[in-house]
């Protein structure tokens, strides 16, 4: 069938407003939340002046809220970490804005550099640490908003790796821990 005749039958789709999706005012999909995090990360003027570094505790600031989500800005001085935890029923998008962070899970250790985005499913357990000698900044979008952050016990293997890294000893010379 000729597409010209189909168009004549259906008419111009842009002339039929009820067939068009209205633009969303707020994110509602994982891709939308990833996009939100990217747009905030790209607009440095929106967040850079808010960052504070605190050597005694991890600093954080709620940057934005919307229907069913929250956006948090966190800073990490060298050696600061979250401890092993999950985010309860919330999903999340972690974006590194400045510096470098290390994420440890039961399966792997990975380095997260500037611009890295990581989507977290509900119940995803990890630990985030600044293992470098420079401060770091990250952006965290949680949906639904963060209502709990259950802490998990450190495993003896994880504690041994952490102690070795703090002492400057490579914990996995063969690179088996991977990224």
PDB file of C-alpha atoms in Angstrom:
ATOM      1  CA  UNK A   1       0.000   0.000   0.000  1.00  0.00           C
ATOM      2  CA  UNK A   2       1.238   3.485  -0.808  1.00  0.00           C
ATOM      3  CA  UNK A   3       2.228   5.533   2.245  1.00  0.00           C
ATOM      4  CA  UNK A   4       0.864   8.688   0.596  1.00  0.00           C
ATOM      5  CA  UNK A   5      -2.628   7.182   0.519  1.00  0.00           C
ATOM      6  CA  UNK A   6      -2.258   6.076   4.147  1.00  0.00           C
ATOM      7  CA  UNK A   7      -1.429   9.639   5.112  1.00  0.00           C
ATOM      8  CA  UNK A   8      -4.468  10.927   3.209  1.00  0.00           C
ATOM      9  CA  UNK A   9      -6.672   8.474   5.088  1.00  0.00           C
ATOM     10  CA  UNK A  10      -5.189   9.112   8.543  1.00  0.00           C
ATOM     11  CA  UNK A  11      -4.452  12.789   8.104  1.00  0.00           C
ATOM     12  CA  UNK A  12      -1.472  14.562   9.646  1.00  0.00           C
ATOM     13  CA  UNK A  13      -0.722  12.970  13.021  1.00  0.00           C
ATOM     14  CA  UNK A  14       0.438  16.352  14.343  1.00  0.00           C
ATOM     15  CA  UNK A  15      -3.074  17.632  13.711  1.00  0.00           C
ATOM     16  CA  UNK A  16      -4.515  15.069  16.137  1.00  0.00           C
ATOM     17  CA  UNK A  17      -3.489  16.331  19.619  1.00  0.00           C
ATOM     18  CA  UNK A  18      -5.126  13.438  21.456  1.00  0.00           C
ATOM     19  CA  UNK A  19      -2.556  11.062  19.857  1.00  0.00           C
ATOM     20  CA  UNK A  20       0.448  13.053  21.100  1.00  0.00           C
ATOM     21  CA  UNK A  21       1.925  12.390  24.531  1.00  0.00           C
ATOM     22  CA  UNK A  22       1.996  15.433  26.741  1.00  0.00           C
ATOM     23  CA  UNK A  23       5.498  16.382  27.850  1.00  0.00           C
ATOM     24  CA  UNK A  24       6.190  15.143  31.372  1.00  0.00           C
ATOM     25  CA  UNK A  25       6.782  17.766  34.013  1.00  0.00           C
ATOM     26  CA  UNK A  26       8.676  15.309  36.239  1.00  0.00           C
ATOM     27  CA  UNK A  27      10.755  12.195  35.538  1.00  0.00           C
ATOM     28  CA  UNK A  28       8.928   8.893  35.785  1.00  0.00           C
ATOM     29  CA  UNK A  29      11.214   6.263  34.212  1.00  0.00           C
ATOM     30  CA  UNK A  30      14.775   5.131  34.944  1.00  0.00           C
ATOM     31  CA  UNK A  31      15.879   6.820  31.712  1.00  0.00           C
ATOM     32  CA  UNK A  32      14.196  10.047  32.844  1.00  0.00           C
ATOM     33  CA  UNK A  33      16.032   9.938  36.188  1.00  0.00           C
ATOM     34  CA  UNK A  34      19.357   9.263  34.457  1.00  0.00           C
ATOM     35  CA  UNK A  35      18.617  12.261  32.236  1.00  0.00           C
ATOM     36  CA  UNK A  36      17.752  14.396  35.261  1.00  0.00           C
ATOM     37  CA  UNK A  37      21.069  13.484  36.899  1.00  0.00           C
ATOM     38  CA  UNK A  38      22.956  14.277  33.670  1.00  0.00           C
ATOM     39  CA  UNK A  39      21.288  17.663  33.307  1.00  0.00           C
ATOM     40  CA  UNK A  40      22.064  18.625  36.916  1.00  0.00           C
ATOM     41  CA  UNK A  41      25.659  17.400  36.547  1.00  0.00           C
ATOM     42  CA  UNK A  42      26.092  19.512  33.411  1.00  0.00           C
ATOM     43  CA  UNK A  43      24.826  22.657  35.154  1.00  0.00           C
ATOM     44  CA  UNK A  44      27.771  23.160  37.517  1.00  0.00           C
ATOM     45  CA  UNK A  45      26.522  26.623  38.547  1.00  0.00           C
ATOM     46  CA  UNK A  46      23.471  24.926  40.080  1.00  0.00           C
ATOM     47  CA  UNK A  47      25.462  22.857  42.596  1.00  0.00           C
ATOM     48  CA  UNK A  48      29.172  23.763  42.836  1.00  0.00           C
ATOM     49  CA  UNK A  49      28.684  26.714  45.214  1.00  0.00           C
ATOM     50  CA  UNK A  50      26.788  24.466  47.655  1.00  0.00           C
ATOM     51  CA  UNK A  51      29.543  21.853  48.133  1.00  0.00           C
ATOM     52  CA  UNK A  52      31.227  21.718  51.542  1.00  0.00           C
ATOM     53  CA  UNK A  53      33.987  19.381  52.692  1.00  0.00           C
ATOM     54  CA  UNK A  54      33.832  18.100  56.260  1.00  0.00           C
ATOM     55  CA  UNK A  55      36.660  15.963  57.628  1.00  0.00           C
ATOM     56  CA  UNK A  56      34.580  14.729  60.572  1.00  0.00           C
ATOM     57  CA  UNK A  57      31.528  13.427  58.731  1.00  0.00           C
ATOM     58  CA  UNK A  58      30.256  12.970  55.201  1.00  0.00           C
ATOM     59  CA  UNK A  59      28.574  16.169  54.032  1.00  0.00           C
ATOM     60  CA  UNK A  60      25.292  16.025  52.131  1.00  0.00           C
ATOM     61  CA  UNK A  61      22.662  18.454  50.916  1.00  0.00           C
ATOM     62  CA  UNK A  62      19.208  17.753  49.498  1.00  0.00           C
ATOM     63  CA  UNK A  63      19.343  19.630  46.210  1.00  0.00           C
ATOM     64  CA  UNK A  64      15.850  19.001  44.903  1.00  0.00           C
ATOM     65  CA  UNK A  65      12.642  17.098  45.494  1.00  0.00           C
ATOM     66  CA  UNK A  66       9.819  16.249  43.167  1.00  0.00           C
ATOM     67  CA  UNK A  67       6.822  13.962  43.209  1.00  0.00           C
ATOM     68  CA  UNK A  68       8.274  10.665  44.395  1.00  0.00           C
ATOM     69  CA  UNK A  69      11.975  11.511  44.133  1.00  0.00           C
ATOM     70  CA  UNK A  70      14.856  13.324  45.843  1.00  0.00           C
ATOM     71  CA  UNK A  71      18.198  14.608  44.558  1.00  0.00           C
ATOM     72  CA  UNK A  72      21.151  14.687  46.978  1.00  0.00           C
ATOM     73  CA  UNK A  73      24.599  16.241  46.638  1.00  0.00           C
ATOM     74  CA  UNK A  74      27.391  14.544  48.655  1.00  0.00           C
ATOM     75  CA  UNK A  75      31.039  15.358  49.220  1.00  0.00           C
ATOM     76  CA  UNK A  76      33.737  12.872  50.165  1.00  0.00           C
ATOM     77  CA  UNK A  77      37.117  13.833  51.606  1.00  0.00           C
ATOM     78  CA  UNK A  78      39.925  11.269  51.261  1.00  0.00           C
ATOM     79  CA  UNK A  79      39.161   8.162  53.313  1.00  0.00           C
ATOM     80  CA  UNK A  80      35.450   8.860  53.840  1.00  0.00           C
ATOM     81  CA  UNK A  81      33.011   6.095  52.989  1.00  0.00           C
ATOM     82  CA  UNK A  82      29.389   5.160  53.308  1.00  0.00           C
ATOM     83  CA  UNK A  83      29.811   1.773  54.951  1.00  0.00           C
ATOM     84  CA  UNK A  84      28.064  -1.223  53.354  1.00  0.00           C
ATOM     85  CA  UNK A  85      24.383  -0.407  52.869  1.00  0.00           C
ATOM     86  CA  UNK A  86      21.399  -0.575  50.559  1.00  0.00           C
ATOM     87  CA  UNK A  87      18.619   1.917  49.877  1.00  0.00           C
ATOM     88  CA  UNK A  88      15.628  -0.142  50.953  1.00  0.00           C
ATOM     89  CA  UNK A  89      12.773   0.096  48.449  1.00  0.00           C
ATOM     90  CA  UNK A  90      14.319   3.018  46.568  1.00  0.00           C
ATOM     91  CA  UNK A  91      16.042   2.855  43.203  1.00  0.00           C
ATOM     92  CA  UNK A  92      18.780   5.325  42.495  1.00  0.00           C
ATOM     93  CA  UNK A  93      21.181   6.938  40.066  1.00  0.00           C
ATOM     94  CA  UNK A  94      24.664   7.731  41.372  1.00  0.00           C
ATOM     95  CA  UNK A  95      26.676  10.232  39.295  1.00  0.00           C
ATOM     96  CA  UNK A  96      30.260  11.272  40.075  1.00  0.00           C
ATOM     97  CA  UNK A  97      30.635  15.029  39.605  1.00  0.00           C
ATOM     98  CA  UNK A  98      34.217  15.582  40.800  1.00  0.00           C
ATOM     99  CA  UNK A  99      37.065  13.292  41.819  1.00  0.00           C
ATOM    100  CA  UNK A 100      36.937   9.526  41.967  1.00  0.00           C
ATOM    101  CA  UNK A 101      35.046   7.069  44.153  1.00  0.00           C
ATOM    102  CA  UNK A 102      35.391   3.336  44.712  1.00  0.00           C
ATOM    103  CA  UNK A 103      32.294   1.149  44.848  1.00  0.00           C
ATOM    104  CA  UNK A 104      32.525  -2.241  46.527  1.00  0.00           C
ATOM    105  CA  UNK A 105      29.901  -4.955  46.290  1.00  0.00           C
ATOM    106  CA  UNK A 106      29.955  -8.624  47.205  1.00  0.00           C
ATOM    107  CA  UNK A 107      30.902  -9.379  43.572  1.00  0.00           C
ATOM    108  CA  UNK A 108      33.315  -6.634  42.513  1.00  0.00           C
ATOM    109  CA  UNK A 109      35.188  -3.437  43.195  1.00  0.00           C
ATOM    110  CA  UNK A 110      34.966  -0.690  40.605  1.00  0.00           C
ATOM    111  CA  UNK A 111      36.372   2.794  40.222  1.00  0.00           C
ATOM    112  CA  UNK A 112      33.837   5.510  39.439  1.00  0.00           C
ATOM    113  CA  UNK A 113      35.358   8.554  37.721  1.00  0.00           C
ATOM    114  CA  UNK A 114      33.895  11.927  36.778  1.00  0.00           C
ATOM    115  CA  UNK A 115      30.795  11.481  34.633  1.00  0.00           C
ATOM    116  CA  UNK A 116      30.240   7.864  35.632  1.00  0.00           C
ATOM    117  CA  UNK A 117      26.584   7.055  36.222  1.00  0.00           C
ATOM    118  CA  UNK A 118      25.438   3.944  38.005  1.00  0.00           C
ATOM    119  CA  UNK A 119      21.793   2.839  38.305  1.00  0.00           C
ATOM    120  CA  UNK A 120      20.935   1.129  41.599  1.00  0.00           C
ATOM    121  CA  UNK A 121      17.996  -1.255  41.959  1.00  0.00           C
ATOM    122  CA  UNK A 122      15.997  -1.502  45.191  1.00  0.00           C
ATOM    123  CA  UNK A 123      17.941  -3.543  47.741  1.00  0.00           C
ATOM    124  CA  UNK A 124      21.265  -3.210  45.847  1.00  0.00           C
ATOM    125  CA  UNK A 125      23.963  -3.466  48.523  1.00  0.00           C
ATOM    126  CA  UNK A 126      27.240  -1.603  48.112  1.00  0.00           C
ATOM    127  CA  UNK A 127      29.809   0.548  49.842  1.00  0.00           C
ATOM    128  CA  UNK A 128      31.140   3.788  48.376  1.00  0.00           C
ATOM    129  CA  UNK A 129      34.529   5.113  49.499  1.00  0.00           C
ATOM    130  CA  UNK A 130      36.907   7.879  48.495  1.00  0.00           C
ATOM    131  CA  UNK A 131      40.153   5.893  48.266  1.00  0.00           C
ATOM    132  CA  UNK A 132      42.071   8.760  46.655  1.00  0.00           C
ATOM    133  CA  UNK A 133      44.030  11.680  48.076  1.00  0.00           C
ATOM    134  CA  UNK A 134      41.667  14.254  46.496  1.00  0.00           C
ATOM    135  CA  UNK A 135      38.096  15.165  47.502  1.00  0.00           C
ATOM    136  CA  UNK A 136      35.145  13.920  45.450  1.00  0.00           C
ATOM    137  CA  UNK A 137      31.560  15.040  44.855  1.00  0.00           C
ATOM    138  CA  UNK A 138      28.623  12.867  43.814  1.00  0.00           C
ATOM    139  CA  UNK A 139      24.971  13.334  42.937  1.00  0.00           C
ATOM    140  CA  UNK A 140      22.343  10.799  44.027  1.00  0.00           C
ATOM    141  CA  UNK A 141      18.789  10.622  42.703  1.00  0.00           C
ATOM    142  CA  UNK A 142      16.463   8.308  44.661  1.00  0.00           C
ATOM    143  CA  UNK A 143      12.995   7.242  43.565  1.00  0.00           C
ATOM    144  CA  UNK A 144      10.904   6.904  45.546  1.00  0.00           C
ATOM    145  CA  UNK A 145      12.597   9.314  47.940  1.00  0.00           C
ATOM    146  CA  UNK A 146      15.033   7.714  50.361  1.00  0.00           C
ATOM    147  CA  UNK A 147      13.166   6.493  53.451  1.00  0.00           C
ATOM    148  CA  UNK A 148      15.704   3.978  54.730  1.00  0.00           C
ATOM    149  CA  UNK A 149      19.345   3.047  54.311  1.00  0.00           C
ATOM    150  CA  UNK A 150      19.923  -0.279  56.082  1.00  0.00           C
ATOM    151  CA  UNK A 151      23.554  -0.818  56.989  1.00  0.00           C
ATOM    152  CA  UNK A 152      25.198  -4.208  56.361  1.00  0.00           C
ATOM    153  CA  UNK A 153      27.993  -5.792  58.384  1.00  0.00           C
ATOM    154  CA  UNK A 154      31.505  -5.575  56.969  1.00  0.00           C
ATOM    155  CA  UNK A 155      32.823  -8.922  55.781  1.00  0.00           C
ATOM    156  CA  UNK A 156      36.251  -9.887  57.063  1.00  0.00           C
ATOM    157  CA  UNK A 157      37.519 -10.062  53.464  1.00  0.00           C
ATOM    158  CA  UNK A 158      36.186  -6.571  52.734  1.00  0.00           C
ATOM    159  CA  UNK A 159      37.697  -5.213  55.937  1.00  0.00           C
ATOM    160  CA  UNK A 160      41.066  -6.786  55.056  1.00  0.00           C
ATOM    161  CA  UNK A 161      40.941  -5.186  51.570  1.00  0.00           C
ATOM    162  CA  UNK A 162      40.028  -1.819  53.082  1.00  0.00           C
ATOM    163  CA  UNK A 163      42.862  -2.026  55.622  1.00  0.00           C
ATOM    164  CA  UNK A 164      45.334  -3.017  52.900  1.00  0.00           C
ATOM    165  CA  UNK A 165      44.262  -0.110  50.673  1.00  0.00           C
ATOM    166  CA  UNK A 166      44.570   2.379  53.526  1.00  0.00           C
ATOM    167  CA  UNK A 167      48.085   1.074  54.119  1.00  0.00           C
ATOM    168  CA  UNK A 168      48.869   1.438  50.406  1.00  0.00           C
ATOM    169  CA  UNK A 169      49.210  -2.309  49.837  1.00  0.00           C
ATOM    170  CA  UNK A 170      47.574  -3.632  46.648  1.00  0.00           C
ATOM    171  CA  UNK A 171      44.851  -5.997  47.819  1.00  0.00           C
ATOM    172  CA  UNK A 172      44.523  -7.783  44.500  1.00  0.00           C
ATOM    173  CA  UNK A 173      47.753  -7.673  42.529  1.00  0.00           C
ATOM    174  CA  UNK A 174      46.329  -9.870  39.764  1.00  0.00           C
ATOM    175  CA  UNK A 175      43.368  -7.527  39.271  1.00  0.00           C
ATOM    176  CA  UNK A 176      40.833 -10.287  39.921  1.00  0.00           C
ATOM    177  CA  UNK A 177      38.569  -7.910  41.867  1.00  0.00           C
ATOM    178  CA  UNK A 178      37.901  -6.106  38.582  1.00  0.00           C
ATOM    179  CA  UNK A 179      35.930  -3.014  37.837  1.00  0.00           C
TER     180      UNK A 179
END
